[in-house]
Amino acid sequence: MTGLRERKKQRTRDALIVAAHELFVTQGYDATTVDQIAEAVDVSQRTFFRYFSNKEEVALFVQDMVGTFFYEAIRASPPGEPPLECLRRTLDDIWDDVQGAVEEIVPFALHLKMCQVIETSPALLAAHLRHSLLMEEKLVQEIARRTGVDPATDPRPRVLVAAFSGVMRVAAREWSMRENTSLEVARTVTRDYLAQLGPALTADWGRRN
Amino acid sequence: MTGLRERKKQRTRDALIVAAHELFVTQGYDATTVDQIAEAVDVSQRTFFRYFSNKEEVALFVQDMVGTFFYEAIRASPPGEPPLECLRRTLDDIWDDVQGAVEEIVPFALHLKMCQVIETSPALLAAHLRHSLLMEEKLVQEIARRTGVDPATDPRPRVLVAAFSGVMRVAAREWSMRENTSLEVARTVTRDYLAQLGPALTADWGRRN
DNA sequence: GAGCGTAGTGTCAGTCGCTGACAATTGACA
DNA sequence: TGTCAATTGTCAGCGACTGACACTACGCTC
């Protein structure tokens, strides 16, 4: 299982991710070449592309991990909960575990800075949005399964996930632009934005909150 | 105003768009090179990049036009309407005008096929999502203006637009995969999906619609 | 422990998207 | 008609990415 070969591979992959993150954060995404990343880990460019199918993938690796983490948490949730409530509560529950999972690969502070790079680099943001869309589709299937609804005929799972994800993206963007990008802030921002979903859709907006 | 120079420029730009659409639709986006597009219009590759900053832009040109069209329609809407209702009604109103605007540039049938290409090509889908995000931000500002709310402190404009746009994207995707991609179907699909926004968010989903 | 098969890597050559620089052309306007 | 400025083509070059091939070294068998 843990042959020398396996461990070596894991190590160079992690090293590539960390090196790429550091370069992206300090120089910017576009200004960093794949050659620089490969050189920092002392492998050839060709090897880089054997680990990651493109430059975006190494930048979004951790993000994708977090997404998968959330998805698995939903899967593991007890059934019977109303779907929106399930999404909301699960999200609220896993922050600390997410941090732990991230730190097995990249220092958390580096990940936070990387989030800002993703939001500000056009190419990276585009790729991120597409990855999110793929994850949304998986969430749709899971929500449909849990509620015993057929997503091919009933639009509610897709509509719910689309609305939820849209709000989460807005919250993430808002959060990434604060001075204080701590876990605690992330938790409250997402909570607040989700709480606004109902009020925002109602016909009349009385002034003030 | 309409000098020979202007008209010539307009013509090559339109020719590039049409040629690109035809190539993308028949060969696929990735399989089409910029050289092919330029050659089809008998200009140099360099000239192509003077009209469009990258390959995605020519593919998304019409989509962006439609987005801008919707935005302008919102701007022109009478004030006082509840925000969600304004988005919904405006969308419902402009379908025919959109078709007319599109057909000034590209045959509508070609545009419809192009929509499917966008949904199925990863690179193009990613770029499309990013463009949509930019348009969402403009919508946020406009909704905030109309309701007299400050989007920097009140999250409701962003939340509303995010939810609305998310649902529209899902509807568009669903529509583009139908056999019948007519305007009439588009109108009903978007209407139905938007109508599901409320029910999808409520705590309990009774079986069946 | 020698030797064999194969997974992982480096090198090289080539394609494609995209850009800057410079020269040539051509419409606009006096 | 002649000058100015906008448009275009050509060329050279960078960076992302890929296929092909040869080489190294891990892992497993005998």
mmCIF file of N, CA and C in Angstrom, chain B residues 13-131:
data_model
loop_
_atom_site.group_PDB
_atom_site.id
_atom_site.type_symbol
_atom_site.label_atom_id
_atom_site.label_comp_id
_atom_site.label_asym_id
_atom_site.label_seq_id
_atom_site.Cartn_x
_atom_site.Cartn_y
_atom_site.Cartn_z
ATOM 1 N N ARG B 13 -16.028 42.314 -38.799
ATOM 2 C CA ARG B 13 -16.325 41.822 -37.458
ATOM 3 C C ARG B 13 -17.486 40.833 -37.503
ATOM 4 N N ASP B 14 -18.566 41.217 -38.182
ATOM 5 C CA ASP B 14 -19.711 40.322 -38.300
ATOM 6 C C ASP B 14 -19.334 39.038 -39.025
ATOM 7 N N ALA B 15 -18.528 39.194 -40.078
ATOM 8 C CA ALA B 15 -18.109 38.006 -40.832
ATOM 9 C C ALA B 15 -17.312 37.056 -39.942
ATOM 10 N N LEU B 16 -16.453 37.628 -39.101
ATOM 11 C CA LEU B 16 -15.677 36.797 -38.188
ATOM 12 C C LEU B 16 -16.607 36.051 -37.228
ATOM 13 N N ILE B 17 -17.599 36.750 -36.724
ATOM 14 C CA ILE B 17 -18.519 36.110 -35.788
ATOM 15 C C ILE B 17 -19.264 34.954 -36.448
ATOM 16 N N VAL B 18 -19.800 35.225 -37.627
ATOM 17 C CA VAL B 18 -20.563 34.176 -38.306
ATOM 18 C C VAL B 18 -19.671 32.988 -38.666
ATOM 19 N N ALA B 19 -18.511 33.281 -39.240
ATOM 20 C CA ALA B 19 -17.589 32.204 -39.612
ATOM 21 C C ALA B 19 -17.202 31.383 -38.393
ATOM 22 N N ALA B 20 -16.905 32.075 -37.298
ATOM 23 C CA ALA B 20 -16.524 31.372 -36.068
ATOM 24 C C ALA B 20 -17.665 30.485 -35.594
ATOM 25 N N HIS B 21 -18.884 31.029 -35.590
ATOM 26 C CA HIS B 21 -20.026 30.241 -35.145
ATOM 27 C C HIS B 21 -20.178 28.981 -35.973
ATOM 28 N N GLU B 22 -20.082 29.148 -37.293
ATOM 29 C CA GLU B 22 -20.271 27.976 -38.155
ATOM 30 C C GLU B 22 -19.199 26.923 -37.897
ATOM 31 N N LEU B 23 -17.978 27.370 -37.745
ATOM 32 C CA LEU B 23 -16.906 26.414 -37.485
ATOM 33 C C LEU B 23 -17.071 25.743 -36.126
ATOM 34 N N PHE B 24 -17.398 26.533 -35.119
ATOM 35 C CA PHE B 24 -17.577 25.969 -33.783
ATOM 36 C C PHE B 24 -18.698 24.930 -33.775
ATOM 37 N N VAL B 25 -19.770 25.260 -34.450
ATOM 38 C CA VAL B 25 -20.939 24.373 -34.430
ATOM 39 C C VAL B 25 -20.672 23.081 -35.192
ATOM 40 N N THR B 26 -19.920 23.173 -36.291
ATOM 41 C CA THR B 26 -19.702 21.970 -37.094
ATOM 42 C C THR B 26 -18.535 21.130 -36.591
ATOM 43 N N GLN B 27 -17.437 21.806 -36.169
ATOM 44 C CA GLN B 27 -16.237 21.059 -35.774
ATOM 45 C C GLN B 27 -16.068 20.944 -34.275
ATOM 46 N N GLY B 28 -16.768 21.786 -33.544
ATOM 47 C CA GLY B 28 -16.496 21.885 -32.113
ATOM 48 C C GLY B 28 -15.570 23.045 -31.832
ATOM 49 N N TYR B 29 -15.621 23.529 -30.582
ATOM 50 C CA TYR B 29 -14.853 24.725 -30.227
ATOM 51 C C TYR B 29 -13.351 24.463 -30.198
ATOM 52 N N ASP B 30 -12.958 23.419 -29.507
ATOM 53 C CA ASP B 30 -11.528 23.148 -29.347
ATOM 54 C C ASP B 30 -10.871 22.783 -30.665
ATOM 55 N N ALA B 31 -11.613 22.073 -31.505
ATOM 56 C CA ALA B 31 -11.044 21.601 -32.773
ATOM 57 C C ALA B 31 -10.893 22.734 -33.790
ATOM 58 N N THR B 32 -11.491 23.858 -33.508
ATOM 59 C CA THR B 32 -11.389 24.993 -34.423
ATOM 60 C C THR B 32 -10.241 25.909 -34.005
ATOM 61 N N THR B 33 -9.349 26.211 -34.933
ATOM 62 C CA THR B 33 -8.244 27.113 -34.609
ATOM 63 C C THR B 33 -8.580 28.531 -35.066
ATOM 64 N N VAL B 34 -7.955 29.471 -34.417
ATOM 65 C CA VAL B 34 -8.156 30.870 -34.788
ATOM 66 C C VAL B 34 -7.719 31.099 -36.229
ATOM 67 N N ASP B 35 -6.685 30.402 -36.651
ATOM 68 C CA ASP B 35 -6.232 30.518 -38.038
ATOM 69 C C ASP B 35 -7.343 30.156 -39.011
ATOM 70 N N GLN B 36 -8.090 29.106 -38.694
ATOM 71 C CA GLN B 36 -9.197 28.701 -39.569
ATOM 72 C C GLN B 36 -10.240 29.801 -39.679
ATOM 73 N N ILE B 37 -10.597 30.388 -38.557
ATOM 74 C CA ILE B 37 -11.599 31.460 -38.566
ATOM 75 C C ILE B 37 -11.107 32.625 -39.411
ATOM 76 N N ALA B 38 -9.862 33.020 -39.158
ATOM 77 C CA ALA B 38 -9.306 34.148 -39.897
ATOM 78 C C ALA B 38 -9.252 33.842 -41.396
ATOM 79 N N GLU B 39 -8.839 32.635 -41.700
ATOM 80 C CA GLU B 39 -8.723 32.249 -43.110
ATOM 81 C C GLU B 39 -10.090 32.278 -43.791
ATOM 82 N N ALA B 40 -11.131 31.848 -43.057
ATOM 83 C CA ALA B 40 -12.476 31.822 -43.637
ATOM 84 C C ALA B 40 -12.949 33.215 -44.024
ATOM 85 N N VAL B 41 -12.433 34.231 -43.350
ATOM 86 C CA VAL B 41 -12.836 35.606 -43.640
ATOM 87 C C VAL B 41 -11.744 36.315 -44.439
ATOM 88 N N ASP B 42 -10.656 35.584 -44.648
ATOM 89 C CA ASP B 42 -9.544 36.114 -45.427
ATOM 90 C C ASP B 42 -8.888 37.321 -44.774
ATOM 91 N N VAL B 43 -8.634 37.182 -43.491
ATOM 92 C CA VAL B 43 -7.804 38.171 -42.807
ATOM 93 C C VAL B 43 -6.707 37.405 -42.073
ATOM 94 N N SER B 44 -5.742 38.132 -41.553
ATOM 95 C CA SER B 44 -4.667 37.462 -40.835
ATOM 96 C C SER B 44 -5.102 37.150 -39.409
ATOM 97 N N GLN B 45 -4.409 36.202 -38.801
ATOM 98 C CA GLN B 45 -4.712 35.850 -37.409
ATOM 99 C C GLN B 45 -4.598 37.086 -36.514
ATOM 100 N N ARG B 46 -3.560 37.884 -36.814
ATOM 101 C CA ARG B 46 -3.344 39.097 -36.016
ATOM 102 C C ARG B 46 -4.562 40.011 -36.026
ATOM 103 N N THR B 47 -5.187 40.118 -37.172
ATOM 104 C CA THR B 47 -6.368 40.971 -37.288
ATOM 105 C C THR B 47 -7.521 40.430 -36.446
ATOM 106 N N PHE B 48 -7.683 39.093 -36.453
ATOM 107 C CA PHE B 48 -8.700 38.497 -35.588
ATOM 108 C C PHE B 48 -8.532 38.989 -34.152
ATOM 109 N N PHE B 49 -7.304 38.952 -33.674
ATOM 110 C CA PHE B 49 -7.075 39.331 -32.270
ATOM 111 C C PHE B 49 -7.171 40.835 -32.054
ATOM 112 N N ARG B 50 -7.271 41.598 -33.134
ATOM 113 C CA ARG B 50 -7.539 43.027 -32.954
ATOM 114 C C ARG B 50 -9.041 43.267 -32.776
ATOM 115 N N TYR B 51 -9.843 42.348 -33.269
ATOM 116 C CA TYR B 51 -11.295 42.473 -33.106
ATOM 117 C C TYR B 51 -11.767 41.798 -31.816
ATOM 118 N N PHE B 52 -11.157 40.676 -31.477
ATOM 119 C CA PHE B 52 -11.557 39.937 -30.271
ATOM 120 C C PHE B 52 -10.314 39.623 -29.463
ATOM 121 N N SER B 53 -10.386 39.924 -28.167
ATOM 122 C CA SER B 53 -9.174 39.790 -27.367
ATOM 123 C C SER B 53 -8.783 38.335 -27.161
ATOM 124 N N ASN B 54 -9.705 37.427 -27.372
ATOM 125 C CA ASN B 54 -9.331 36.016 -27.345
ATOM 126 C C ASN B 54 -10.406 35.175 -28.039
ATOM 127 N N LYS B 55 -10.109 33.902 -28.152
ATOM 128 C CA LYS B 55 -10.987 33.007 -28.910
ATOM 129 C C LYS B 55 -12.367 32.895 -28.268
ATOM 130 N N GLU B 56 -12.408 32.968 -26.938
ATOM 131 C CA GLU B 56 -13.697 32.853 -26.252
ATOM 132 C C GLU B 56 -14.623 34.011 -26.609
ATOM 133 N N GLU B 57 -14.032 35.186 -26.761
ATOM 134 C CA GLU B 57 -14.862 36.382 -26.909
ATOM 135 C C GLU B 57 -15.760 36.310 -28.131
ATOM 136 N N VAL B 58 -15.217 35.787 -29.222
ATOM 137 C CA VAL B 58 -16.036 35.704 -30.427
ATOM 138 C C VAL B 58 -17.161 34.693 -30.242
ATOM 139 N N ALA B 59 -16.893 33.683 -29.447
ATOM 140 C CA ALA B 59 -17.918 32.658 -29.210
ATOM 141 C C ALA B 59 -19.021 33.170 -28.292
ATOM 142 N N LEU B 60 -18.655 34.069 -27.379
ATOM 143 C CA LEU B 60 -19.620 34.541 -26.387
ATOM 144 C C LEU B 60 -20.202 35.903 -26.732
ATOM 145 N N PHE B 61 -19.822 36.417 -27.889
ATOM 146 C CA PHE B 61 -20.243 37.765 -28.260
ATOM 147 C C PHE B 61 -21.765 37.917 -28.220
ATOM 148 N N VAL B 62 -22.467 36.987 -28.826
ATOM 149 C CA VAL B 62 -23.923 37.091 -28.892
ATOM 150 C C VAL B 62 -24.531 36.923 -27.495
ATOM 151 N N GLN B 63 -24.018 35.965 -26.740
ATOM 152 C CA GLN B 63 -24.494 35.781 -25.371
ATOM 153 C C GLN B 63 -24.363 37.070 -24.568
ATOM 154 N N ASP B 64 -23.217 37.701 -24.692
ATOM 155 C CA ASP B 64 -23.003 38.945 -23.962
ATOM 156 C C ASP B 64 -23.996 40.008 -24.409
ATOM 157 N N MET B 65 -24.275 40.014 -25.701
ATOM 158 C CA MET B 65 -25.249 40.967 -26.233
ATOM 159 C C MET B 65 -26.612 40.752 -25.593
ATOM 160 N N VAL B 66 -27.007 39.491 -25.505
ATOM 161 C CA VAL B 66 -28.295 39.176 -24.890
ATOM 162 C C VAL B 66 -28.312 39.622 -23.432
ATOM 163 N N GLY B 67 -27.218 39.363 -22.729
ATOM 164 C CA GLY B 67 -27.128 39.785 -21.339
ATOM 165 C C GLY B 67 -27.276 41.293 -21.204
ATOM 166 N N THR B 68 -26.556 42.016 -22.046
ATOM 167 C CA THR B 68 -26.647 43.477 -22.018
ATOM 168 C C THR B 68 -28.052 43.948 -22.351
ATOM 169 N N PHE B 69 -28.673 43.253 -23.278
ATOM 170 C CA PHE B 69 -30.041 43.590 -23.671
ATOM 171 C C PHE B 69 -30.979 43.495 -22.464
ATOM 172 N N PHE B 70 -30.853 42.399 -21.726
ATOM 173 C CA PHE B 70 -31.677 42.209 -20.533
ATOM 174 C C PHE B 70 -31.404 43.300 -19.505
ATOM 175 N N TYR B 71 -30.144 43.592 -19.310
ATOM 176 C CA TYR B 71 -29.753 44.634 -18.355
ATOM 177 C C TYR B 71 -30.369 45.980 -18.714
ATOM 178 N N GLU B 72 -30.299 46.319 -19.982
ATOM 179 C CA GLU B 72 -30.859 47.604 -20.413
ATOM 180 C C GLU B 72 -32.379 47.627 -20.221
ATOM 181 N N ALA B 73 -32.996 46.459 -20.441
ATOM 182 C CA ALA B 73 -34.447 46.389 -20.246
ATOM 183 C C ALA B 73 -34.810 46.614 -18.783
ATOM 184 N N ILE B 74 -33.992 46.085 -17.893
ATOM 185 C CA ILE B 74 -34.220 46.311 -16.463
ATOM 186 C C ILE B 74 -34.085 47.804 -16.151
ATOM 187 N N ARG B 75 -33.023 48.396 -16.682
ATOM 188 C CA ARG B 75 -32.810 49.826 -16.466
ATOM 189 C C ARG B 75 -34.008 50.648 -16.914
ATOM 190 N N ALA B 76 -34.610 50.222 -18.019
ATOM 191 C CA ALA B 76 -35.714 50.996 -18.586
ATOM 192 C C ALA B 76 -37.045 50.693 -17.919
ATOM 193 N N SER B 77 -37.048 49.729 -16.990
ATOM 194 C CA SER B 77 -38.307 49.364 -16.341
ATOM 195 C C SER B 77 -38.810 50.493 -15.448
ATOM 196 N N PRO B 78 -40.127 50.637 -15.358
ATOM 197 C CA PRO B 78 -40.678 51.645 -14.448
ATOM 198 C C PRO B 78 -40.332 51.281 -13.014
ATOM 199 N N PRO B 79 -40.079 52.258 -12.182
ATOM 200 C CA PRO B 79 -39.695 51.991 -10.793
ATOM 201 C C PRO B 79 -40.908 51.542 -9.975
ATOM 202 N N GLY B 80 -40.650 51.141 -8.749
ATOM 203 C CA GLY B 80 -41.751 50.823 -7.847
ATOM 204 C C GLY B 80 -42.127 49.365 -7.801
ATOM 205 N N GLU B 81 -41.697 48.624 -8.812
ATOM 206 C CA GLU B 81 -42.023 47.196 -8.847
ATOM 207 C C GLU B 81 -41.145 46.446 -7.850
ATOM 208 N N PRO B 82 -41.682 45.407 -7.184
ATOM 209 C CA PRO B 82 -40.817 44.599 -6.308
ATOM 210 C C PRO B 82 -39.701 43.974 -7.140
ATOM 211 N N PRO B 83 -38.488 43.899 -6.589
ATOM 212 C CA PRO B 83 -37.307 43.543 -7.398
ATOM 213 C C PRO B 83 -37.416 42.198 -8.111
ATOM 214 N N LEU B 84 -37.795 41.147 -7.398
ATOM 215 C CA LEU B 84 -37.873 39.843 -8.057
ATOM 216 C C LEU B 84 -38.904 39.856 -9.175
ATOM 217 N N GLU B 85 -40.032 40.518 -8.891
ATOM 218 C CA GLU B 85 -41.075 40.609 -9.909
ATOM 219 C C GLU B 85 -40.575 41.373 -11.133
ATOM 220 N N CYS B 86 -39.774 42.390 -10.911
ATOM 221 C CA CYS B 86 -39.223 43.165 -12.016
ATOM 222 C C CYS B 86 -38.345 42.303 -12.908
ATOM 223 N N LEU B 87 -37.462 41.523 -12.305
ATOM 224 C CA LEU B 87 -36.593 40.637 -13.083
ATOM 225 C C LEU B 87 -37.425 39.644 -13.885
ATOM 226 N N ARG B 88 -38.380 39.035 -13.216
ATOM 227 C CA ARG B 88 -39.185 37.997 -13.827
ATOM 228 C C ARG B 88 -40.005 38.557 -14.990
ATOM 229 N N ARG B 89 -40.676 39.647 -14.769
ATOM 230 C CA ARG B 89 -41.547 40.209 -15.786
ATOM 231 C C ARG B 89 -40.740 40.722 -16.980
ATOM 232 N N THR B 90 -39.629 41.413 -16.696
ATOM 233 C CA THR B 90 -38.805 41.920 -17.789
ATOM 234 C C THR B 90 -38.341 40.773 -18.675
ATOM 235 N N LEU B 91 -37.846 39.734 -18.038
ATOM 236 C CA LEU B 91 -37.406 38.564 -18.801
ATOM 237 C C LEU B 91 -38.530 38.063 -19.701
ATOM 238 N N ASP B 92 -39.703 37.980 -19.124
ATOM 239 C CA ASP B 92 -40.840 37.460 -19.872
ATOM 240 C C ASP B 92 -41.202 38.370 -21.055
ATOM 241 N N ASP B 93 -40.926 39.652 -20.891
ATOM 242 C CA ASP B 93 -41.338 40.620 -21.916
ATOM 243 C C ASP B 93 -40.446 40.635 -23.156
ATOM 244 N N ILE B 94 -39.156 40.342 -22.988
ATOM 245 C CA ILE B 94 -38.210 40.731 -24.040
ATOM 246 C C ILE B 94 -37.839 39.633 -25.023
ATOM 247 N N TRP B 95 -38.370 38.435 -24.874
ATOM 248 C CA TRP B 95 -37.930 37.321 -25.720
ATOM 249 C C TRP B 95 -37.909 37.670 -27.201
ATOM 250 N N ASP B 96 -39.000 38.233 -27.680
ATOM 251 C CA ASP B 96 -39.072 38.511 -29.113
ATOM 252 C C ASP B 96 -38.047 39.555 -29.543
ATOM 253 N N ASP B 97 -37.890 40.581 -28.725
ATOM 254 C CA ASP B 97 -36.910 41.604 -29.057
ATOM 255 C C ASP B 97 -35.501 41.027 -29.061
ATOM 256 N N VAL B 98 -35.244 40.101 -28.125
ATOM 257 C CA VAL B 98 -33.936 39.454 -28.090
ATOM 258 C C VAL B 98 -33.673 38.723 -29.398
ATOM 259 N N GLN B 99 -34.671 37.947 -29.811
ATOM 260 C CA GLN B 99 -34.495 37.227 -31.074
ATOM 261 C C GLN B 99 -34.165 38.186 -32.216
ATOM 262 N N GLY B 100 -34.895 39.292 -32.275
ATOM 263 C CA GLY B 100 -34.626 40.276 -33.318
ATOM 264 C C GLY B 100 -33.205 40.804 -33.237
ATOM 265 N N ALA B 101 -32.764 41.127 -32.025
ATOM 266 C CA ALA B 101 -31.415 41.683 -31.861
ATOM 267 C C ALA B 101 -30.355 40.676 -32.274
ATOM 268 N N VAL B 102 -30.574 39.420 -31.893
ATOM 269 C CA VAL B 102 -29.607 38.377 -32.245
ATOM 270 C C VAL B 102 -29.495 38.235 -33.753
ATOM 271 N N GLU B 103 -30.647 38.231 -34.408
ATOM 272 C CA GLU B 103 -30.644 37.956 -35.846
ATOM 273 C C GLU B 103 -30.028 39.061 -36.689
ATOM 274 N N GLU B 104 -29.768 40.199 -36.057
ATOM 275 C CA GLU B 104 -29.040 41.222 -36.803
ATOM 276 C C GLU B 104 -27.580 40.839 -36.986
ATOM 277 N N ILE B 105 -27.152 39.861 -36.228
ATOM 278 C CA ILE B 105 -25.758 39.462 -36.294
ATOM 279 C C ILE B 105 -25.601 38.040 -36.815
ATOM 280 N N VAL B 106 -26.381 37.130 -36.256
ATOM 281 C CA VAL B 106 -26.226 35.718 -36.571
ATOM 282 C C VAL B 106 -27.607 35.106 -36.805
ATOM 283 N N PRO B 107 -27.759 34.203 -37.776
ATOM 284 C CA PRO B 107 -29.032 33.482 -37.898
ATOM 285 C C PRO B 107 -29.406 32.848 -36.567
ATOM 286 N N PHE B 108 -30.681 32.942 -36.216
ATOM 287 C CA PHE B 108 -31.073 32.513 -34.876
ATOM 288 C C PHE B 108 -30.815 31.024 -34.647
ATOM 289 N N ALA B 109 -31.033 30.228 -35.681
ATOM 290 C CA ALA B 109 -30.796 28.787 -35.549
ATOM 291 C C ALA B 109 -29.337 28.511 -35.193
ATOM 292 N N LEU B 110 -28.435 29.293 -35.794
ATOM 293 C CA LEU B 110 -27.009 29.148 -35.502
ATOM 294 C C LEU B 110 -26.734 29.508 -34.045
ATOM 295 N N HIS B 111 -27.379 30.552 -33.585
ATOM 296 C CA HIS B 111 -27.219 30.960 -32.186
ATOM 297 C C HIS B 111 -27.675 29.855 -31.244
ATOM 298 N N LEU B 112 -28.766 29.209 -31.578
ATOM 299 C CA LEU B 112 -29.280 28.135 -30.725
ATOM 300 C C LEU B 112 -28.287 26.980 -30.637
ATOM 301 N N LYS B 113 -27.728 26.625 -31.805
ATOM 302 C CA LYS B 113 -26.728 25.543 -31.780
ATOM 303 C C LYS B 113 -25.506 25.972 -30.985
ATOM 304 N N MET B 114 -25.161 27.251 -31.106
ATOM 305 C CA MET B 114 -24.000 27.763 -30.384
ATOM 306 C C MET B 114 -24.211 27.665 -28.873
ATOM 307 N N CYS B 115 -25.440 27.852 -28.430
ATOM 308 C CA CYS B 115 -25.738 27.720 -27.004
ATOM 309 C C CYS B 115 -25.372 26.335 -26.501
ATOM 310 N N GLN B 116 -25.669 25.339 -27.310
ATOM 311 C CA GLN B 116 -25.326 23.972 -26.906
ATOM 312 C C GLN B 116 -23.820 23.779 -26.869
ATOM 313 N N VAL B 117 -23.125 24.370 -27.844
ATOM 314 C CA VAL B 117 -21.660 24.268 -27.849
ATOM 315 C C VAL B 117 -21.097 24.867 -26.569
ATOM 316 N N ILE B 118 -21.643 26.014 -26.174
ATOM 317 C CA ILE B 118 -21.164 26.671 -24.959
ATOM 318 C C ILE B 118 -21.365 25.770 -23.749
ATOM 319 N N GLU B 119 -22.515 25.136 -23.675
ATOM 320 C CA GLU B 119 -22.804 24.283 -22.519
ATOM 321 C C GLU B 119 -21.918 23.048 -22.468
ATOM 322 N N THR B 120 -21.457 22.608 -23.633
ATOM 323 C CA THR B 120 -20.712 21.338 -23.671
ATOM 324 C C THR B 120 -19.202 21.508 -23.726
ATOM 325 N N SER B 121 -18.724 22.687 -24.118
ATOM 326 C CA SER B 121 -17.277 22.894 -24.146
ATOM 327 C C SER B 121 -16.804 23.458 -22.815
ATOM 328 N N PRO B 122 -15.943 22.729 -22.106
ATOM 329 C CA PRO B 122 -15.507 23.172 -20.781
ATOM 330 C C PRO B 122 -14.936 24.584 -20.766
ATOM 331 N N ALA B 123 -14.012 24.860 -21.649
ATOM 332 C CA ALA B 123 -13.375 26.178 -21.642
ATOM 333 C C ALA B 123 -14.396 27.277 -21.872
ATOM 334 N N LEU B 124 -15.309 27.008 -22.780
ATOM 335 C CA LEU B 124 -16.302 28.002 -23.134
ATOM 336 C C LEU B 124 -17.310 28.193 -22.004
ATOM 337 N N LEU B 125 -17.710 27.097 -21.408
ATOM 338 C CA LEU B 125 -18.646 27.186 -20.290
ATOM 339 C C LEU B 125 -18.048 28.002 -19.155
ATOM 340 N N ALA B 126 -16.777 27.751 -18.880
ATOM 341 C CA ALA B 126 -16.107 28.491 -17.812
ATOM 342 C C ALA B 126 -16.118 29.987 -18.106
ATOM 343 N N ALA B 127 -15.744 30.340 -19.309
ATOM 344 C CA ALA B 127 -15.723 31.757 -19.679
ATOM 345 C C ALA B 127 -17.128 32.349 -19.605
ATOM 346 N N HIS B 128 -18.095 31.578 -20.035
ATOM 347 C CA HIS B 128 -19.476 32.056 -20.000
ATOM 348 C C HIS B 128 -19.924 32.345 -18.566
ATOM 349 N N LEU B 129 -19.580 31.467 -17.663
ATOM 350 C CA LEU B 129 -19.960 31.672 -16.264
ATOM 351 C C LEU B 129 -19.325 32.940 -15.712
ATOM 352 N N ARG B 130 -18.090 33.183 -16.119
ATOM 353 C CA ARG B 130 -17.429 34.392 -15.622
ATOM 354 C C ARG B 130 -18.085 35.641 -16.188
ATOM 355 N N HIS B 131 -18.401 35.615 -17.451
ATOM 356 C CA HIS B 131 -19.103 36.760 -18.050
ATOM 357 C C HIS B 131 -20.439 36.992 -17.340
#
